[in-house]
mmCIF file of C-alpha atoms in Angstrom:
data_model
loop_
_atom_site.group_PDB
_atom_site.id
_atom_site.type_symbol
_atom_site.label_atom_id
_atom_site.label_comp_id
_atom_site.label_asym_id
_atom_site.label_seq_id
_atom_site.Cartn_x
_atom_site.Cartn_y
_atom_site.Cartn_z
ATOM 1 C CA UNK A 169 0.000 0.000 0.000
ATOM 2 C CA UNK A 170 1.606 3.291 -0.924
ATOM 3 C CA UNK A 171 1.255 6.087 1.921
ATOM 4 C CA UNK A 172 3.186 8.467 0.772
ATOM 5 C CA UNK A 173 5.167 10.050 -1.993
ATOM 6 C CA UNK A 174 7.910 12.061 -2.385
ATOM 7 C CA UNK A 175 9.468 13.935 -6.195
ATOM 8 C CA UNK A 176 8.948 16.518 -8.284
ATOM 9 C CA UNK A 177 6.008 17.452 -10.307
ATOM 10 C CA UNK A 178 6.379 15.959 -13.590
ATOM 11 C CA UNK A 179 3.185 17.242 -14.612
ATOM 12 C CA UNK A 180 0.146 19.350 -13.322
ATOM 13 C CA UNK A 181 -3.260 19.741 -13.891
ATOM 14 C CA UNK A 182 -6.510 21.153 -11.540
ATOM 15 C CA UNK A 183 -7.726 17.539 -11.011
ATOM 16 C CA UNK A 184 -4.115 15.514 -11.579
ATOM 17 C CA UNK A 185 -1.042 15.628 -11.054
ATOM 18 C CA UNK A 186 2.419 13.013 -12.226
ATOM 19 C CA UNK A 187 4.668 12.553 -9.594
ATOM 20 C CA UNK A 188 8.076 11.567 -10.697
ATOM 21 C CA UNK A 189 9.824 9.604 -7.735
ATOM 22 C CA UNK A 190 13.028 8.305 -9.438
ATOM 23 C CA UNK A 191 11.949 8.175 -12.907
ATOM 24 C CA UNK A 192 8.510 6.748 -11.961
ATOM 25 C CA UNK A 193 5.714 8.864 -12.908
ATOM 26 C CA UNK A 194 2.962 8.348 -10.706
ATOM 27 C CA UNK A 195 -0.405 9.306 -11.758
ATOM 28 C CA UNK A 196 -2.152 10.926 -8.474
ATOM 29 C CA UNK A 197 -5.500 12.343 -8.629
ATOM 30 C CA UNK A 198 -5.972 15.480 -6.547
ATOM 31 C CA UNK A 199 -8.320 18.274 -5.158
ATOM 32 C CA UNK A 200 -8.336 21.959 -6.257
ATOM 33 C CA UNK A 201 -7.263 22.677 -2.777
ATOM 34 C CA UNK A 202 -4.025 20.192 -3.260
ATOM 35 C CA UNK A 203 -3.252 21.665 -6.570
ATOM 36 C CA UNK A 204 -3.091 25.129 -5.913
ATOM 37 C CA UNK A 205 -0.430 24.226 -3.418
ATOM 38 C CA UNK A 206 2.228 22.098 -5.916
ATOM 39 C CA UNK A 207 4.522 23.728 -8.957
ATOM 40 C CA UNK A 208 5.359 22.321 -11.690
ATOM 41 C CA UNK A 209 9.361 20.895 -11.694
ATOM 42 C CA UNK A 210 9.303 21.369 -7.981
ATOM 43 C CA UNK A 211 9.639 18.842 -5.159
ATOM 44 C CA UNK A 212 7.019 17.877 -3.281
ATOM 45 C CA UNK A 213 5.905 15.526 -0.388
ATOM 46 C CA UNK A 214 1.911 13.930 -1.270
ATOM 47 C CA UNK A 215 0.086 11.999 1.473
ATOM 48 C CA UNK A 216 -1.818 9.281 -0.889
ATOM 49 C CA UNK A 217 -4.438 6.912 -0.245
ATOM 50 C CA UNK A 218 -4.228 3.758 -2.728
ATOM 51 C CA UNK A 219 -8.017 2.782 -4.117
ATOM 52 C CA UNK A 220 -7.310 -1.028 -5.695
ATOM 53 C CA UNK A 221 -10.265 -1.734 -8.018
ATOM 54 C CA UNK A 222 -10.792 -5.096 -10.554
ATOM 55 C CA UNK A 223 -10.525 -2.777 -13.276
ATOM 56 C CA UNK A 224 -7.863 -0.335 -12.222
ATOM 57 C CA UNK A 225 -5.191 0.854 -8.994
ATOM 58 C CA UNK A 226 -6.149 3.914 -8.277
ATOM 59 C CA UNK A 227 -3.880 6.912 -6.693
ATOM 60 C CA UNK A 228 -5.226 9.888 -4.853
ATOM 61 C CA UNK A 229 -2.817 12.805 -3.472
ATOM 62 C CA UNK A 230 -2.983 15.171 -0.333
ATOM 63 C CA UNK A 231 -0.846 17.941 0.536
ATOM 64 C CA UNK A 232 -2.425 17.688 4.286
ATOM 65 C CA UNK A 233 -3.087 14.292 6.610
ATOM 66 C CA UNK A 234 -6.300 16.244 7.233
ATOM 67 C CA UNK A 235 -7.197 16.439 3.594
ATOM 68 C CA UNK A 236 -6.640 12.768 3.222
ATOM 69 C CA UNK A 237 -8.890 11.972 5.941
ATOM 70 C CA UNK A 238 -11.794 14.198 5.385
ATOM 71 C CA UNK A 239 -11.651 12.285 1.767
ATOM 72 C CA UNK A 240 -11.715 8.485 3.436
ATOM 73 C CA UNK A 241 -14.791 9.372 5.531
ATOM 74 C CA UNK A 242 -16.393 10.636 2.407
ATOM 75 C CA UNK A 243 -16.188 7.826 0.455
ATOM 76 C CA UNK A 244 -16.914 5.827 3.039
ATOM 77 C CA UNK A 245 -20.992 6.887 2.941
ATOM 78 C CA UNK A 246 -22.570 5.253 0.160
ATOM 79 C CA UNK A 247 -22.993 6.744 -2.895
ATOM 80 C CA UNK A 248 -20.176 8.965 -2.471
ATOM 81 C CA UNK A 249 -17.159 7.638 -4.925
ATOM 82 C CA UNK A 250 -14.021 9.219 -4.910
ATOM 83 C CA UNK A 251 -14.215 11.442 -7.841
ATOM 84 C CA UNK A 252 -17.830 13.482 -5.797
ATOM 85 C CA UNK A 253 -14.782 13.425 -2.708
ATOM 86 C CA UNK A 254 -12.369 15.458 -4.699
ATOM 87 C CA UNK A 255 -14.786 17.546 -6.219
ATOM 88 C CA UNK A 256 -16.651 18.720 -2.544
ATOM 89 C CA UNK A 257 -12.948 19.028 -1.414
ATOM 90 C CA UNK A 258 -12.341 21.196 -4.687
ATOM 91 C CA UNK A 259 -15.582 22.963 -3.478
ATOM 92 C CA UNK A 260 -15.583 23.663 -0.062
ATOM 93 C CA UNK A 261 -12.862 23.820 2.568
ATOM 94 C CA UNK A 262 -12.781 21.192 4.847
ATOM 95 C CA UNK A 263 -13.898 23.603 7.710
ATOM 96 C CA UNK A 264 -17.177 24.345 5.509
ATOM 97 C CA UNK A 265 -17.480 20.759 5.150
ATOM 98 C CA UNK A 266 -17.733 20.029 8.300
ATOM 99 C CA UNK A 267 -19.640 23.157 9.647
ATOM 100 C CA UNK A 268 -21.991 22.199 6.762
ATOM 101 C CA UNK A 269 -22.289 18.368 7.736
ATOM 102 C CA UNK A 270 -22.799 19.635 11.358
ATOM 103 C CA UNK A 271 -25.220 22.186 11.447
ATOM 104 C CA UNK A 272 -26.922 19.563 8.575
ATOM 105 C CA UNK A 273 -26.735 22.333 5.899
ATOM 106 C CA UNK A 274 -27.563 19.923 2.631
ATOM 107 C CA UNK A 275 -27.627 22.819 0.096
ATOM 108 C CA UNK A 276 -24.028 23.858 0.436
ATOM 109 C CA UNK A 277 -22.756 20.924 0.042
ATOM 110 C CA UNK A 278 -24.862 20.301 -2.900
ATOM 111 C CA UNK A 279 -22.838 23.033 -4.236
ATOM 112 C CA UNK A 280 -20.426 19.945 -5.139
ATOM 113 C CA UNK A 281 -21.380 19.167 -8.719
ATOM 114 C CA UNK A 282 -22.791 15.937 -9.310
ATOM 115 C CA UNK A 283 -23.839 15.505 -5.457
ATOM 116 C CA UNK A 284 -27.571 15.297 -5.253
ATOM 117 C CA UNK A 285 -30.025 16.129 -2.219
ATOM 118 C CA UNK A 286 -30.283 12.421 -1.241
ATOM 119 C CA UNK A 287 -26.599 11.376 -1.327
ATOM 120 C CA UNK A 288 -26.217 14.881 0.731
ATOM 121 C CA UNK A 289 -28.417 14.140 3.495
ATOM 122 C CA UNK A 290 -26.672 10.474 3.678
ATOM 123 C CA UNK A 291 -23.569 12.525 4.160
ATOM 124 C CA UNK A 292 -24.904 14.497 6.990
ATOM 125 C CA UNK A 293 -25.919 11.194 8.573
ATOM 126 C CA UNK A 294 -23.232 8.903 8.312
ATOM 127 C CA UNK A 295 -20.273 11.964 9.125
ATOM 128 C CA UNK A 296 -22.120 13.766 11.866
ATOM 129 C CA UNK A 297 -20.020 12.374 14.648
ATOM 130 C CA UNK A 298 -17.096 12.456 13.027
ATOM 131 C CA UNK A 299 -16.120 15.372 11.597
ATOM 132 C CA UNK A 300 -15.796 17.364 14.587
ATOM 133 C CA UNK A 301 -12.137 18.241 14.620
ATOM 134 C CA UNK A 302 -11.974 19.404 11.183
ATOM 135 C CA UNK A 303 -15.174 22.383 12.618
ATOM 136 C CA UNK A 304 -13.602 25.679 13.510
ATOM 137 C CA UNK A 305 -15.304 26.427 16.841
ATOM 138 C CA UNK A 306 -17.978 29.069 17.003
ATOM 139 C CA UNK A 307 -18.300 28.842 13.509
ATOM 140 C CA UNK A 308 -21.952 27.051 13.850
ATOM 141 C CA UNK A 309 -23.310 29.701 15.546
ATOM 142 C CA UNK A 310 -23.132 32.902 14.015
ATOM 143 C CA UNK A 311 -22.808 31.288 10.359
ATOM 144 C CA UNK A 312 -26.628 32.520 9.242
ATOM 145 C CA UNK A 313 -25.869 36.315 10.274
ATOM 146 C CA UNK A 314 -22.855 35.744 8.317
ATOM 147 C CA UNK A 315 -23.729 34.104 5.362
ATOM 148 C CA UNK A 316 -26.574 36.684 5.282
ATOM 149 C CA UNK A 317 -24.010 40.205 5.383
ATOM 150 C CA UNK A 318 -21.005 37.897 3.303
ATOM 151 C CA UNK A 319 -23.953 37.246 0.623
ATOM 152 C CA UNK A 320 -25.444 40.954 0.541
ATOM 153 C CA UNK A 321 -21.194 42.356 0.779
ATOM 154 C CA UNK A 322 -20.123 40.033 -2.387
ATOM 155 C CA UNK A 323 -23.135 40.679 -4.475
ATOM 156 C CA UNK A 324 -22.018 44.903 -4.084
ATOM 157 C CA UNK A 325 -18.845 43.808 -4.662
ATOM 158 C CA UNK A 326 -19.641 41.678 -7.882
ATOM 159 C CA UNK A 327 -21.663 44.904 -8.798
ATOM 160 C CA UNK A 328 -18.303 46.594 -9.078
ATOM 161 C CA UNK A 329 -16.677 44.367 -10.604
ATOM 162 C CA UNK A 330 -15.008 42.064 -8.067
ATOM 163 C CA UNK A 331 -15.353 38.026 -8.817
ATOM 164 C CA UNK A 332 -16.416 36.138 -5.708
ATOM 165 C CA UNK A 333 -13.852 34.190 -5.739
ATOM 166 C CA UNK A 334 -11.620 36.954 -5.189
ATOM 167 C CA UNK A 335 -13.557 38.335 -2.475
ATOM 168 C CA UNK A 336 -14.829 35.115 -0.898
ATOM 169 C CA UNK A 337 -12.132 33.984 0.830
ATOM 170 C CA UNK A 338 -10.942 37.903 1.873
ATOM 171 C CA UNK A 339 -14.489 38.587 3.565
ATOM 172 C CA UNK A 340 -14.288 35.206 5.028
ATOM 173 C CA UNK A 341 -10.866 35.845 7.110
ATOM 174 C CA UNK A 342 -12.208 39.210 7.822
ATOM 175 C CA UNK A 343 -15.672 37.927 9.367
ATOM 176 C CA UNK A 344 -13.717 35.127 11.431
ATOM 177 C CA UNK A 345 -11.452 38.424 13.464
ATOM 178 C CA UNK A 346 -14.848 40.687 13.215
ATOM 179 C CA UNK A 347 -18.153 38.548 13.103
ATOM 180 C CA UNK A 348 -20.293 41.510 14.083
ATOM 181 C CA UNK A 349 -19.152 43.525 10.984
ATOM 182 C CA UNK A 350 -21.964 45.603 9.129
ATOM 183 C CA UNK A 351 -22.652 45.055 5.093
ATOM 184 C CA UNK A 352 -20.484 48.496 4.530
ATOM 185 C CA UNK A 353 -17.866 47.979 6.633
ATOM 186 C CA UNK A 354 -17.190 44.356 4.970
ATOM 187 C CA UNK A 355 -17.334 45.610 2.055
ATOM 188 C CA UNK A 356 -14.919 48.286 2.495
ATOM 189 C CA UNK A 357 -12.186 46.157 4.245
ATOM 190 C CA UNK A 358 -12.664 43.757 1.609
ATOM 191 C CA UNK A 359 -11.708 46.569 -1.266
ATOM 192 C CA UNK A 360 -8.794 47.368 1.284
ATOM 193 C CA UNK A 361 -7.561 44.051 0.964
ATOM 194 C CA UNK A 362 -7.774 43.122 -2.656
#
């Protein structure tokens, strides 16, 4: 079983990557979040977990242990194979997975294409009690004033021009130091910051 590897990035895509470990290329599937971290001709160190099916050995690559784990216990609910894994992990962070999975929000993580309402809910059941350490305390609770403000903030910002993307992540870090932050001020730390 292959836990780990270790070589440079031979080649580098959003959902793949080709690890060459001493002239091996290894083919290792991998999340947005992964990808964004690896460069292309540069070392690298890839926690993998090994999938062995009749018609193929399968390699998947993390660039955290955390990562890696949040993607066994989603394939471990039914219905969930390891390409919907990669793709919530490509989606969400694994803080918003969790938060969502606790606090049983099913619509963001149908956000993950190709997971449906049913094989959501069977996520919220089956990883309820155990994706507590991957939660960022006090998240839970304030999340609907939050999501309500972040919404209404991105939206003006998108107005102006801004992608979400861009801003997402900004207003996010900004709401976790100031969670009682008004629509206007977000918005204007958020243009501070960009």
């Amino acid at each position: 079983m292959i836990f780990s590897l270790q070589g440079t990035v031979q080649e580098l895509t959003p959902t793949y990557a080709v690890i060459n470990v001493q002239g091996v290329g290894y083919y290792v599937g991998i999340s947005l979040m992964t990808s964004q971290t690896l460069v292309l001709n540069q070392q690298t160190f890839l926690f993998i977990q090994q999938i062995i099916r009749e018609d193929a050995h399968l390699l998947f690559g993390f660039n955290t242990r955390s990562e890696k784990e949040m993607f066994n216990l989603l394939i471990s609910v039914n219905g969930v194979g390891a390409v919907s894994a990669l793709i919530l992990l490509s989606t969400l962070s694994l803080d918003e997975i969790a938060n969502a999975i606790l606090s049983k929000n099913s619509a963001l993580i149908q956000k993950a294409k190709g997971i449906g309402a049913k094989t959501a809910e069977r996520i919220i059941v089956d990883l309820k009690d155990k994706v507590q350490k991957f939660s960022v305390p006090g998240e839970n609770i304030s999340a609907p004033v939050d999501n309500k403000i972040k919404e209404e903030s991105l939206s003006a910002l998108e107005v102006l021009g801004i992608p979400k993307r861009m801003s997402e992540k900004i207003a996010d870090r900004i709401l976790k130091q100031n969670p009682n932050s008004s629509v206007e001020e977000l918005v204007k730390q958020i243009l501070k910051n960009i």
